[in-house]
Coordinates of C-alpha atoms and ligand atoms in Angstrom, one line a residue:
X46 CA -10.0 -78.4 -165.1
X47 CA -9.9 -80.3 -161.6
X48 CA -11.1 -77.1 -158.6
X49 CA -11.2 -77.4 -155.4
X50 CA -15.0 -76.7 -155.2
X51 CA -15.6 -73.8 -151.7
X52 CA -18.1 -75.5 -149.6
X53 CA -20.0 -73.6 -146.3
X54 CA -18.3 -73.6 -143.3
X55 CA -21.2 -76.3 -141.7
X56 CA -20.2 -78.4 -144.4
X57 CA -16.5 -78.2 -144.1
X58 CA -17.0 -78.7 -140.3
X59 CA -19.4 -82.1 -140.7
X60 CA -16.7 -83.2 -143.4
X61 CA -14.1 -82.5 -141.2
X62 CA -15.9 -84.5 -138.4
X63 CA -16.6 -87.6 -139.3
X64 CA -13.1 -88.3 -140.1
X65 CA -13.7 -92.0 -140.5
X66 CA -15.4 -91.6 -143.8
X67 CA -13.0 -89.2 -145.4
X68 CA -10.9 -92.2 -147.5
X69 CA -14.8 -93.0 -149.2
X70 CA -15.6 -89.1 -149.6
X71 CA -11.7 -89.2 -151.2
X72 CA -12.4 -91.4 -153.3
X73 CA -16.2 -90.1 -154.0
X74 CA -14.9 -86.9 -155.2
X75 CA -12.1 -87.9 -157.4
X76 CA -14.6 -89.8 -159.1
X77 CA -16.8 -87.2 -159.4
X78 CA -14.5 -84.6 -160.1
X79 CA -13.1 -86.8 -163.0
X80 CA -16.1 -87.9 -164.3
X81 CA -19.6 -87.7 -163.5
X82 CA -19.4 -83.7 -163.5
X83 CA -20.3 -81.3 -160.0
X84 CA -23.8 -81.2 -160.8
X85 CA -24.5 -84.8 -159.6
X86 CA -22.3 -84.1 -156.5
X87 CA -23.6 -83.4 -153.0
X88 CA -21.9 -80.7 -151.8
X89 CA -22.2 -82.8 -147.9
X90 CA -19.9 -85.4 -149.5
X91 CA -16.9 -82.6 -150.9
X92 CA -13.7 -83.0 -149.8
X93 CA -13.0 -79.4 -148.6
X94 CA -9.2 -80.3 -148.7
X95 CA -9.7 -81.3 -152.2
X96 CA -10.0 -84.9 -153.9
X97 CA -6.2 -86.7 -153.0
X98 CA -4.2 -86.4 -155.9
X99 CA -1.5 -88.6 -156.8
X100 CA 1.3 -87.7 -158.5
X101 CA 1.0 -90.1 -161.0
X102 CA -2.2 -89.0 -162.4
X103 CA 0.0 -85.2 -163.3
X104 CA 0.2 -85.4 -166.5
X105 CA 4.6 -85.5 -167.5
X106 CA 6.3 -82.5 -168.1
X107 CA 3.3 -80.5 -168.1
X108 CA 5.4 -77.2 -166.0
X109 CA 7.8 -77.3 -168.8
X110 CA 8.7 -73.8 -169.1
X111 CA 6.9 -72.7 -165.9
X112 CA 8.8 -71.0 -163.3
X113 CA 7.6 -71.6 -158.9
X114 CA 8.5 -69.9 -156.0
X115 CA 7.9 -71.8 -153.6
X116 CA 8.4 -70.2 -149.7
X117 CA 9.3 -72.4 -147.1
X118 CA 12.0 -75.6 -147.2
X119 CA 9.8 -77.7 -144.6
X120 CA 8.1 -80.5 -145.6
X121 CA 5.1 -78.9 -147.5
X122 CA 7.8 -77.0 -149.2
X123 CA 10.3 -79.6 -149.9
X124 CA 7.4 -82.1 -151.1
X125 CA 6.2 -79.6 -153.9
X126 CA 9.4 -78.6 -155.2
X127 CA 10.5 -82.5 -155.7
X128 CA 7.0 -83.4 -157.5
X129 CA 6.8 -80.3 -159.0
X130 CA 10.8 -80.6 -160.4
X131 CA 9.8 -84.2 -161.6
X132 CA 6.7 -82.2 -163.5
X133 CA 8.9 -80.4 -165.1
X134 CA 8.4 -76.6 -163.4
X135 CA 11.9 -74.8 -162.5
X136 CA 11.3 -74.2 -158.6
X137 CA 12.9 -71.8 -156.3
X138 CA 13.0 -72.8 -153.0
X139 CA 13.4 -70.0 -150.3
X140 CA 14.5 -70.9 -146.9
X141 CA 15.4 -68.3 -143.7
X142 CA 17.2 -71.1 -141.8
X143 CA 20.6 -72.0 -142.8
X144 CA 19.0 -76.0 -143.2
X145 CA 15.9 -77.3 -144.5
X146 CA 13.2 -79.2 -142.5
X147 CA 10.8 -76.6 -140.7
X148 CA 9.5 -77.8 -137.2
X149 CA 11.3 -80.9 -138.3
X150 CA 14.2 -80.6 -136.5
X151 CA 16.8 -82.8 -134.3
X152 CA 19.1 -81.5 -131.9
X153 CA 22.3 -83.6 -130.7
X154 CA 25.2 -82.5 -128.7
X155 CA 26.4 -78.8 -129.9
X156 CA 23.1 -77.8 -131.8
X157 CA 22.1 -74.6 -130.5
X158 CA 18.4 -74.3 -129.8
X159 CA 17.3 -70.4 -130.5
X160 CA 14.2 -69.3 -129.2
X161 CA 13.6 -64.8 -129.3
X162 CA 14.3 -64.3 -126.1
X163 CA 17.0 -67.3 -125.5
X164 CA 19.5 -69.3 -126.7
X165 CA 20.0 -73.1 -125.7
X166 CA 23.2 -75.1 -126.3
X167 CA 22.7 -79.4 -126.5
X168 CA 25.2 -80.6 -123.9
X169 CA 24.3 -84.0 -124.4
X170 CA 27.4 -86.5 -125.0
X171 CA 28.3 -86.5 -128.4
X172 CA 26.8 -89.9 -129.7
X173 CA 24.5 -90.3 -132.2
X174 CA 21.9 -91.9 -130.0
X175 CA 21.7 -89.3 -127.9
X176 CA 19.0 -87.0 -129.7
X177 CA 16.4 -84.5 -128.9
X178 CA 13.5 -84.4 -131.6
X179 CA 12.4 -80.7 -131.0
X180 CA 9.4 -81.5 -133.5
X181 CA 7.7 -84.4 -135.0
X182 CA 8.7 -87.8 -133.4
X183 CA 6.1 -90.2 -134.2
X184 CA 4.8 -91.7 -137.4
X185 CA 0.8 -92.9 -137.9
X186 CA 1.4 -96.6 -139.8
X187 CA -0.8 -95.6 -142.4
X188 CA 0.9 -92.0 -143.2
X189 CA 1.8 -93.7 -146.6
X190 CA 2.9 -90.5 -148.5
X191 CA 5.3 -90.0 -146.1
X192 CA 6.5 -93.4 -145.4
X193 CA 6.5 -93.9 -149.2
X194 CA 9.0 -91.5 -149.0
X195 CA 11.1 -93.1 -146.4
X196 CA 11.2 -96.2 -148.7
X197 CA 11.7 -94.4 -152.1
X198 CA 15.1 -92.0 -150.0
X199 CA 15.8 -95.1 -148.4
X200 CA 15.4 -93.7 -144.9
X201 CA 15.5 -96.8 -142.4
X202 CA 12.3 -97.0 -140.3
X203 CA 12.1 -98.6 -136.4
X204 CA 9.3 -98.8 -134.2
X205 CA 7.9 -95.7 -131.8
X206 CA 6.0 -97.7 -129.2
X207 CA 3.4 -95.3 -127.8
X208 CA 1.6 -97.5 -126.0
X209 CA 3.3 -99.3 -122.9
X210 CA 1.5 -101.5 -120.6
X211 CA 4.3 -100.3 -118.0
X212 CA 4.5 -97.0 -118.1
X213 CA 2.9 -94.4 -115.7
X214 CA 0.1 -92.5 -115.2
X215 CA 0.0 -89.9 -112.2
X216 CA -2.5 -87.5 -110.8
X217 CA -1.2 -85.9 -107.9
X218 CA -4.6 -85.6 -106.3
X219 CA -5.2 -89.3 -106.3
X220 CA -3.9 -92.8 -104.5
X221 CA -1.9 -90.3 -102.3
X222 CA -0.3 -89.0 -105.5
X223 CA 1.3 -92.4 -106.4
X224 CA 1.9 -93.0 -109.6
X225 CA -0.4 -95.9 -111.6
X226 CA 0.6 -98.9 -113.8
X227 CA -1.1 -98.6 -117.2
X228 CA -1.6 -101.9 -117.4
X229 CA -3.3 -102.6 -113.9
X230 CA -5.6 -99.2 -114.8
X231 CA -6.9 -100.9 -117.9
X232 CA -7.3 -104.1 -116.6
X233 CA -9.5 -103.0 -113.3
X234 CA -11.9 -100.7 -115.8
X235 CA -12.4 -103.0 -118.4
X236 CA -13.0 -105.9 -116.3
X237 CA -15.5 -103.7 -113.6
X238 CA -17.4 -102.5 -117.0
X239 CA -17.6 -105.3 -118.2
X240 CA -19.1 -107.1 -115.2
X241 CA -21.3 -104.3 -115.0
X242 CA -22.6 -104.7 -118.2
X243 CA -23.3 -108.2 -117.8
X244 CA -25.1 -107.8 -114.5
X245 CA -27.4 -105.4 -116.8
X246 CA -28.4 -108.6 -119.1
X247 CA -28.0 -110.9 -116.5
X248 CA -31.1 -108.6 -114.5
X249 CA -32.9 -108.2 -118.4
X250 CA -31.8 -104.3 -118.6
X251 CA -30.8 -105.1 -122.0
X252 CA -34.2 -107.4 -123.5
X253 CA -35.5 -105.2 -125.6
X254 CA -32.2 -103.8 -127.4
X255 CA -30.6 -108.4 -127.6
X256 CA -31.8 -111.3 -128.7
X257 CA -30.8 -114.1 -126.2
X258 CA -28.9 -115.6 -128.0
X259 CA -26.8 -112.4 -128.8
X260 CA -27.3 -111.4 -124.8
X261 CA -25.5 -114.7 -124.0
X262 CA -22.9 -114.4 -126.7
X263 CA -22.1 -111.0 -125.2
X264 CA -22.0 -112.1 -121.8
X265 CA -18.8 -114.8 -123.8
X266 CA -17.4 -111.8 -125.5
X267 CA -17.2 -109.7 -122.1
X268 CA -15.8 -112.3 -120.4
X269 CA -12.6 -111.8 -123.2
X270 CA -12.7 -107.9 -123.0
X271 CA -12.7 -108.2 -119.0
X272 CA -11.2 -111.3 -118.2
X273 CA -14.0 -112.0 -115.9
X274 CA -14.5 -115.3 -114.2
X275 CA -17.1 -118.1 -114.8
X276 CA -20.0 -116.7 -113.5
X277 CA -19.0 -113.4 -115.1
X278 CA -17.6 -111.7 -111.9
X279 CA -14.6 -109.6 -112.1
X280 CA -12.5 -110.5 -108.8
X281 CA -9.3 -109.1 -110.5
X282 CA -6.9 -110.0 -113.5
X283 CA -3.2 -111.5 -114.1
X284 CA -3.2 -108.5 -116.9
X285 CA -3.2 -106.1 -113.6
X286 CA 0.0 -107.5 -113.0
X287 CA 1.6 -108.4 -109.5
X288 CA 2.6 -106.6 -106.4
X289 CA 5.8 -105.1 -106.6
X290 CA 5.5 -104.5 -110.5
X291 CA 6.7 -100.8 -110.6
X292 CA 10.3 -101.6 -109.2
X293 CA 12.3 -104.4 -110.9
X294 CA 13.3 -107.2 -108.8
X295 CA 9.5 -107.7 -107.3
X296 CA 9.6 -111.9 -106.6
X297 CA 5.5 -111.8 -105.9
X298 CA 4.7 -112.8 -109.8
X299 CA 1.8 -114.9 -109.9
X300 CA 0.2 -113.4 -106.8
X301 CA -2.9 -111.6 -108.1
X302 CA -3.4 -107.4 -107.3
X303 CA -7.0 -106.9 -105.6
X304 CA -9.2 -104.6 -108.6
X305 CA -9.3 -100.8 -107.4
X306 CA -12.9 -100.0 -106.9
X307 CA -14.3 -98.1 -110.4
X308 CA -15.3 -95.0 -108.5
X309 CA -11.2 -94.3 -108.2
X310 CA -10.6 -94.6 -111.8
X311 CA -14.1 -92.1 -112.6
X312 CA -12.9 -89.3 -110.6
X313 CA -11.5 -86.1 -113.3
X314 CA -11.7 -88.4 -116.6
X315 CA -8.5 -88.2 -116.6
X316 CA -7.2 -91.7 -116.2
X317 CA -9.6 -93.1 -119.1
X318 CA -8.5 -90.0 -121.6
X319 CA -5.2 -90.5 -121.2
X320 CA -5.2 -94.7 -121.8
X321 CA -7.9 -93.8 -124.7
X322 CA -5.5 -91.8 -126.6
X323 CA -3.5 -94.2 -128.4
X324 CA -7.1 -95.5 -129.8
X325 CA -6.9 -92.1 -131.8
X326 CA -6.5 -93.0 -135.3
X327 CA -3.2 -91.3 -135.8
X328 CA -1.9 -92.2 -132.5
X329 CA -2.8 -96.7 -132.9
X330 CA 0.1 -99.4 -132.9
X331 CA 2.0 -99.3 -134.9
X332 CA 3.9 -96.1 -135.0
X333 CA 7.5 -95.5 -136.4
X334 CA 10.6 -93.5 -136.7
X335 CA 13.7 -92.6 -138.5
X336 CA 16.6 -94.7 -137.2
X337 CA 18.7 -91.5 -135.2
X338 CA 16.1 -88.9 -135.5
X339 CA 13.4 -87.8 -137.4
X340 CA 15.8 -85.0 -138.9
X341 CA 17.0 -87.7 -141.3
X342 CA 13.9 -87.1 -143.3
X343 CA 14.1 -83.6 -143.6
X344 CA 18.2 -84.2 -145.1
X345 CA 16.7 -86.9 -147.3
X346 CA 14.4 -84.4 -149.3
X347 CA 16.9 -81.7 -148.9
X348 CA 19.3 -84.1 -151.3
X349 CA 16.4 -84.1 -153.8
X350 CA 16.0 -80.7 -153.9
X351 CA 19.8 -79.2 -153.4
X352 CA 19.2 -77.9 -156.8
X353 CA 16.6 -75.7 -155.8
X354 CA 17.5 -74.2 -152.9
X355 CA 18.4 -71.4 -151.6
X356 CA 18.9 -71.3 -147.7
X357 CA 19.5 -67.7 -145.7
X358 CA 17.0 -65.8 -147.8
X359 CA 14.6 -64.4 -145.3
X360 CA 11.2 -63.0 -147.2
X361 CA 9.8 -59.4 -146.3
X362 CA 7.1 -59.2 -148.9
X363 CA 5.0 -61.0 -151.5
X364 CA 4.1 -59.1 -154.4
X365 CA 1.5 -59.7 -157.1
X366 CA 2.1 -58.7 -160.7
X367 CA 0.1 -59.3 -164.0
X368 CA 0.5 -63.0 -164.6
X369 CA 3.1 -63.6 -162.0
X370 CA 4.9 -63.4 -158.3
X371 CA 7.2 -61.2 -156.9
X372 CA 9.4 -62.3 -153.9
X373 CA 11.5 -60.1 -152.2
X374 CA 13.7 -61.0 -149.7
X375 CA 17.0 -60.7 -147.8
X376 CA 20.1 -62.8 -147.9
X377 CA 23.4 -61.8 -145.9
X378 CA 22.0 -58.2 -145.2
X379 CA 21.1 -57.7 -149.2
X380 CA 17.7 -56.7 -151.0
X381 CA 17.0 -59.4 -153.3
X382 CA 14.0 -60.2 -155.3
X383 CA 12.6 -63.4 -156.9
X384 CA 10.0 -63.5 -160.2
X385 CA 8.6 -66.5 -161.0
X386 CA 5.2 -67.9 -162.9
X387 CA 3.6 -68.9 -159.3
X388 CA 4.0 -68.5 -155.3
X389 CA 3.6 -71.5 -153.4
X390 CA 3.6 -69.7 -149.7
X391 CA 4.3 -73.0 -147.1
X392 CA 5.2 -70.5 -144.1
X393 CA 3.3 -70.7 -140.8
X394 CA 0.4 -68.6 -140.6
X395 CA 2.0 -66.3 -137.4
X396 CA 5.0 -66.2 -139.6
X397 CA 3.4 -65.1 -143.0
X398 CA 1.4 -62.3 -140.8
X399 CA 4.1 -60.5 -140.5
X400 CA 5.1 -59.9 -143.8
X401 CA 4.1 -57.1 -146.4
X402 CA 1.2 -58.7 -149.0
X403 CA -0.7 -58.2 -152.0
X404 CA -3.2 -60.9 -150.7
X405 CA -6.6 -60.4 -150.6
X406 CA -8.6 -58.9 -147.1
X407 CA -10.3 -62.5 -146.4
X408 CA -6.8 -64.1 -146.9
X409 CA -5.1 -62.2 -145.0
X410 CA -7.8 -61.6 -142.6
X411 CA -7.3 -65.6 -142.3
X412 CA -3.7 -65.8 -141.8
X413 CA -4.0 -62.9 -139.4
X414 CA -6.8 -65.0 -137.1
X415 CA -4.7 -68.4 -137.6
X416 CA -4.6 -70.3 -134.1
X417 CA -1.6 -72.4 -133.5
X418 CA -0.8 -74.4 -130.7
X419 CA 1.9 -74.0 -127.5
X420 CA 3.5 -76.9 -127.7
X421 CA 6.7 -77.4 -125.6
X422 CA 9.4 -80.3 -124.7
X423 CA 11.8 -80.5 -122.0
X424 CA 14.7 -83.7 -122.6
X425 CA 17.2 -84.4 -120.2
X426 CA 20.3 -87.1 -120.5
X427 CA 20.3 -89.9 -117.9
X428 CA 21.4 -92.7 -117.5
X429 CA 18.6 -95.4 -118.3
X430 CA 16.9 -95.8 -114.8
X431 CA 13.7 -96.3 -116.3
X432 CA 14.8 -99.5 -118.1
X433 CA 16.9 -100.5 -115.4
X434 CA 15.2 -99.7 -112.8
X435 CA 11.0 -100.0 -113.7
X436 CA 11.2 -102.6 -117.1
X437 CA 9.8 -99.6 -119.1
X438 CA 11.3 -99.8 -122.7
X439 CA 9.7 -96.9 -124.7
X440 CA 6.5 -95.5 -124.4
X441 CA 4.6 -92.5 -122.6
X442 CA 4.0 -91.9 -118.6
X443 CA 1.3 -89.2 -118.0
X444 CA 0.6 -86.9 -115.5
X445 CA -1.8 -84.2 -114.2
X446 CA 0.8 -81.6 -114.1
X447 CA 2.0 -78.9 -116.5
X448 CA 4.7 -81.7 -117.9
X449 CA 1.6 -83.4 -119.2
X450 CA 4.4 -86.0 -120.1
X451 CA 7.0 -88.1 -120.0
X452 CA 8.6 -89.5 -123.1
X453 CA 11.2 -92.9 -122.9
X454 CA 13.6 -93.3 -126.1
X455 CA 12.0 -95.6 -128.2
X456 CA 15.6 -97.0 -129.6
X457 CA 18.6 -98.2 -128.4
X458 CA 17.3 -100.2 -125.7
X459 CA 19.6 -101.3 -123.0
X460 CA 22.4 -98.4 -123.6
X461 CA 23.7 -97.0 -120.6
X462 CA 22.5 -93.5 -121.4
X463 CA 19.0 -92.3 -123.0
X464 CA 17.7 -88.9 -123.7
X465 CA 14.4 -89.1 -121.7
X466 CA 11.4 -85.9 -121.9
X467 CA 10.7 -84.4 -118.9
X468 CA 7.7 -82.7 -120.5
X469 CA 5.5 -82.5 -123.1
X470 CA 2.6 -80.4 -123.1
X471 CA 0.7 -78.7 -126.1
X472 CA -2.2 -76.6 -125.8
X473 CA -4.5 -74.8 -122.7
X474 CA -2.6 -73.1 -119.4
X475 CA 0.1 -75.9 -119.5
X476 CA 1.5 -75.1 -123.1
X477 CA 1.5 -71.7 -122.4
X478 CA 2.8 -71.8 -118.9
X479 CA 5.5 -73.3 -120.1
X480 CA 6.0 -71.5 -123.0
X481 CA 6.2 -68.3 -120.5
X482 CA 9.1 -69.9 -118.5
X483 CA 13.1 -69.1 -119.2
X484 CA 14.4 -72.3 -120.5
X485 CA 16.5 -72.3 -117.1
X486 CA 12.9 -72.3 -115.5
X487 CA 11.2 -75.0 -117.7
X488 CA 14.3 -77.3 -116.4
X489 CA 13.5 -76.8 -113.3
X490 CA 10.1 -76.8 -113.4
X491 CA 10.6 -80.6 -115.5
X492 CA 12.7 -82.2 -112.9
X493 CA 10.1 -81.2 -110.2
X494 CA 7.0 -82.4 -111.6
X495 CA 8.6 -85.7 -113.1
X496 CA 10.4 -86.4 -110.1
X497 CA 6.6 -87.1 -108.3
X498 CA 6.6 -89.9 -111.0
X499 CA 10.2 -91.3 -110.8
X500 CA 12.0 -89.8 -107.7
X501 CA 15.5 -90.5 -110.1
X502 CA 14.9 -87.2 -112.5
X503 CA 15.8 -84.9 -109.0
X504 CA 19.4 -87.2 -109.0
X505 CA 20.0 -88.9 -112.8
X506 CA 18.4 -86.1 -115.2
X507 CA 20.8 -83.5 -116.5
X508 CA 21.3 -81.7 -119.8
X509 CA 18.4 -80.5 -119.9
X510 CA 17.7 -78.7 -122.8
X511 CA 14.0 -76.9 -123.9
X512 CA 11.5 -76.1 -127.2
X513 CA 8.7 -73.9 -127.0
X514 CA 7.5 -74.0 -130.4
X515 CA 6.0 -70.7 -130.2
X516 CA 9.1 -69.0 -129.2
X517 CA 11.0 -70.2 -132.3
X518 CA 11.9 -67.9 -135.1
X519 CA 10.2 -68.5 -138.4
X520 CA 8.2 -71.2 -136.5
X521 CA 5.9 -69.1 -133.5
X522 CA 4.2 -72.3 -132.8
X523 CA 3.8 -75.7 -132.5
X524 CA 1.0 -76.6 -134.8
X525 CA -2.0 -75.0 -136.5
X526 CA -5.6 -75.9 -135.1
X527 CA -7.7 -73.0 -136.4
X528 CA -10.4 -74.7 -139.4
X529 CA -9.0 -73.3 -142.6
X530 CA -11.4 -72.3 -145.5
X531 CA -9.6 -68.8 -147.5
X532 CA -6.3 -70.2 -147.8
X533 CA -7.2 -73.8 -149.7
X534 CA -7.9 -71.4 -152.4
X535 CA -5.4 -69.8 -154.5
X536 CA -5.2 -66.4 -154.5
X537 CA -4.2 -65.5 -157.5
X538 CA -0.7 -66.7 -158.6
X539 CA -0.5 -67.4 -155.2
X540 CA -0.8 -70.9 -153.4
X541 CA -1.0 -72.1 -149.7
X542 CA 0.6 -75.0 -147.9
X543 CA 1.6 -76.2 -144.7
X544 CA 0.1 -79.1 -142.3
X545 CA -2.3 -76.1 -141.3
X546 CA -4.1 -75.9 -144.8
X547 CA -4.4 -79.7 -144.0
X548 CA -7.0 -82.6 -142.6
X549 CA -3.8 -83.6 -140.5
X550 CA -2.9 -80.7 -138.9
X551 CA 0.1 -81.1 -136.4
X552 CA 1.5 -84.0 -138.8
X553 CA 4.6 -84.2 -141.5
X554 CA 1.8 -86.3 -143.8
X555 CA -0.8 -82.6 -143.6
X556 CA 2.3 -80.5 -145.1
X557 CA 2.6 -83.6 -147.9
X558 CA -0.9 -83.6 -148.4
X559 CA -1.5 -79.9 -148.6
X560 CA 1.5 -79.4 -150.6
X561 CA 0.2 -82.4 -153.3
X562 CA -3.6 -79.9 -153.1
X563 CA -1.5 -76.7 -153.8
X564 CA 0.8 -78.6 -157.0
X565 CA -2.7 -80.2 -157.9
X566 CA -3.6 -76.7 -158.2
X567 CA -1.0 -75.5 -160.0
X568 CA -1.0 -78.2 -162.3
X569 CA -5.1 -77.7 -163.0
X570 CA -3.8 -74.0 -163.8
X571 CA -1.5 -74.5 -166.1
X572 CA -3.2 -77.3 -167.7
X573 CA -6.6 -75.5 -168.1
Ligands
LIG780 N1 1.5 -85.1 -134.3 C1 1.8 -84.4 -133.0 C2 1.8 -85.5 -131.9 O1 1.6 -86.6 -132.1 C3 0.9 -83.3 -132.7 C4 -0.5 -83.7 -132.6 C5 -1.0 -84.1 -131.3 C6 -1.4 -83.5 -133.6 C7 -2.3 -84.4 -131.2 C8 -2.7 -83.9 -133.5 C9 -3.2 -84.3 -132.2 O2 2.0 -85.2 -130.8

């Protein structure tokens, strides 16, 4: 029988860590788990999310005569009923919503946003290219389960570019609160570290740790990384670009933009962390999306699993019983109750808190504690100043503000209209303040702060319309980030999924993967 083996919470955090490694320590468990035996395992190299199973190492038809209920039509949910209907298992799929796809959700003209104390109706034109992605947007390259679902539902992919040379960064505090170029940011740092560096060798800082021969290959190489001059100076770059750069219509190309001293790009760490984010693993070229909205994933699985589910049926409790799992919910005001072989619980931790349960105290003592994040997005319509106006085609702008940032449409380049965030922040005081504010407010508040970046949100944004994850019914949040341990056990007949119970929290591929860790599960049950 394949089981997810508990490790100590030091270990699970040093696994955890060094993320870089985890494909090896993957693939170092399988093997182990499928051959060698535990005993010859170190417990440092166990994959506390479990070895990555694929679906086509379940043995066929192996649920035949199994029944699962399985809570929750987001992704995690949606994922295990298809791969556990092609297993052969009868699932029931229990959704409150009246349409499946969690936090992955797309609002166009007409969709009402409901949040507990609000209510939010899209007034964007109605055209399908004028959409709001109220939940996941963007799409790591290398998120294959996902993407290998894209290609399997035929779900047409373009590109998300997060990363552009043109867009914005802004501190308010710094340059007399004038908004940067990325590109001219990244060309003064690199070029004045690098210059630094080869001062360093240049005065023999660096003799003990470099040959000379590698000390003057370097000194090449830095020359690349900093575009630094002969005599490995830095007197400026072409990559900075020219004067003028952040309006269209500059004619001053070709006349070179003098390098900002270091010290003005060292002040907060805020300019460095904010171009070194899209070095993040997840968050590297290339990224992608749904053509018209990453909802058109979410209605992709839901046409797998029509069969299964059941939408409107909000659960109250989750009942154990010899050999077996009670559900009992509501649907249109009535009392029902579900029975099945297995529970395979996919709600969000705050949500799942507030239901009656058999689990046990450290599970629910777990799911009581869970930390999620306050994420929140503001979009407005506009007309397409930003392309028009600055030559920034996709991409993020980031600020020092509560808005955090500013998010172009990625598609559609060149139409007259765009749908354009005015915010998005998750996490800390600007999450939360946010999260505080009336929608009305958050509007408001949007069009201020991104107006220090392009003056046209006071005059060109409108429409506005607001998520705050934590506000949302059956969601209350954006994302989990406590470190699970309790609930990538079963407990019982009970499983858990949900990006939370994953190594990729905040991300479509965590609810795959910790929904293909709960069927593994299930399977290894039934199997054993
Ligand atoms: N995947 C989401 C995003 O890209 C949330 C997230 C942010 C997850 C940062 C992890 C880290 O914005």
């Amino acid at each position: 029988m394949r089981q997810v083996r508990s490790v100590s919470r030091r270990q699970f955090l040093t696994a955890v860590g060094h993320t870089a490694g985890s494909n090896a320590m993957l693939r170092a468990a399988a093997v182990l788990g499928a051959g060698a035996g535990a005993a010859a395992c170190d417990e440092s190299t166990v994959d506390p999310f479990g070895h990555s199973p694929r679906p086509e190492d379940w043995p066929g038809d192996v649920g035949r005569g199994r029944t699962v209920a399985i809570l929750g039509a987001g992704l995690a949910g949606m994922s295990a009923a298809l791969e556990l209907t092609r297993l052969g298992f009868e699932c029931t799929l229990l959704e409150a919503r009246e349409a499946a796809g969690g936090r992955t959700r797309t609002l166009r003209a007409g969709d009402v946003a409901s949040e507990f104390d609000a209510e939010q109706t899209c007034a964007f034109d109605a055209d399908p290219r004028l959409y709001f992605n109220a939940g996941p947007s963007r799409i790591p390259h290398h998120h294959e389960l996902l993407l290998g679902y894209c290609r399997e539902f035929g779900v047409p992919l373009e590109t998300f570019t997060n990363d552009n040379r043109a867009a914005r960064l802004h501190d308010p505090r710094q340059f007399g609160g004038a908004p940067q170029i990325a590109r001219r940011l990244r060309a003064d740092f690199r070029g004045q570290v690098a210059a630094l560096l080869a001062t360093a060798i240049d005065r023999g800082a660096l003799d003990q740790e470099l040959t000379a021969a590698d000390r003057a290959r370097l000194v090449g190489a830095l020359g690349s990384f900093g575009d630094l001059d002969a005599s490995a100076r830095f007197g400026g770059s072409e990559r900075a670009g020219f004067p003028g750069q952040d309006r269209a219509g500059s004619r001053e190309r070709g006349t070179s933009l003098d390098p900002r001293p270091l010290s003005s790009w060292l002040d907060d760490g805020f300019w460095m962390a904010r171009v070194a984010f899209t070095e993040g693993l997840d968050q590297q070229s290339t990224m992608l999306q749904p053509v018209g909205g990453m909802d058109q994933i979410a209605k992709a699985f839901q046409t797998q699993i029509e069969p299964s589910l059941t939408l409107g049926a909000v659960i109250t409790a989750l009942r154990k019983r010899s050999e077996g799992v009670t559900v009992e919910y509501e649907q249109a005001g009535a009392a029902r109750e579900l029975q099945a072989d297995f529970g395979l619980v996919t709600l969000p931790a705050p949500v799942l808190a507030g239901l009656t349960t058999d689990f046990s105290a450290e599970a629910r003592r777990e799911i009581g504690g869970f930390q999620y994040t306050s994420a929140v997005r503001i979009a407005f319509q506009a007309p397409r100043f930003w392309e028009r106006n600055h030559n920034i085609y996709g991409g993020i702008s980031w600020t020092n503000q509560a808005i955090t940032q500013i998010w172009y449409p990625n598609h559609d380049f060149g139409a007259e209209q765009g749908v354009v965030l005015g915010a998005y922040s998750f996490g800390g005081a600007a999450g939360d303040g946010l999260t505080a504010q009336p929608p009305p407010q958050r509007l408001t508040t949007a069009v201020n702060q991104a107006s220090a970046v392009h003056p046209e949100f006071a005059t060109e944004a409108s429409r506005g319309i607001s998520v705050a994850w934590k506000n949302v019914p059956f969601q209350r949040g954006g994302w989990g980030v406590s470190t699970p341990d309790v609930l990538l056990q079963p407990d019982d007949r009970y499983y858990f999924a949900g990006e939370h119970l994953s190594r990729l929290q905040g991300w479509q591929e965590g609810a795959i993967l910790s929904a293909y860790r709960a069927v593994d599960g299930i399977v290894s049950a039934v199997s054993s």
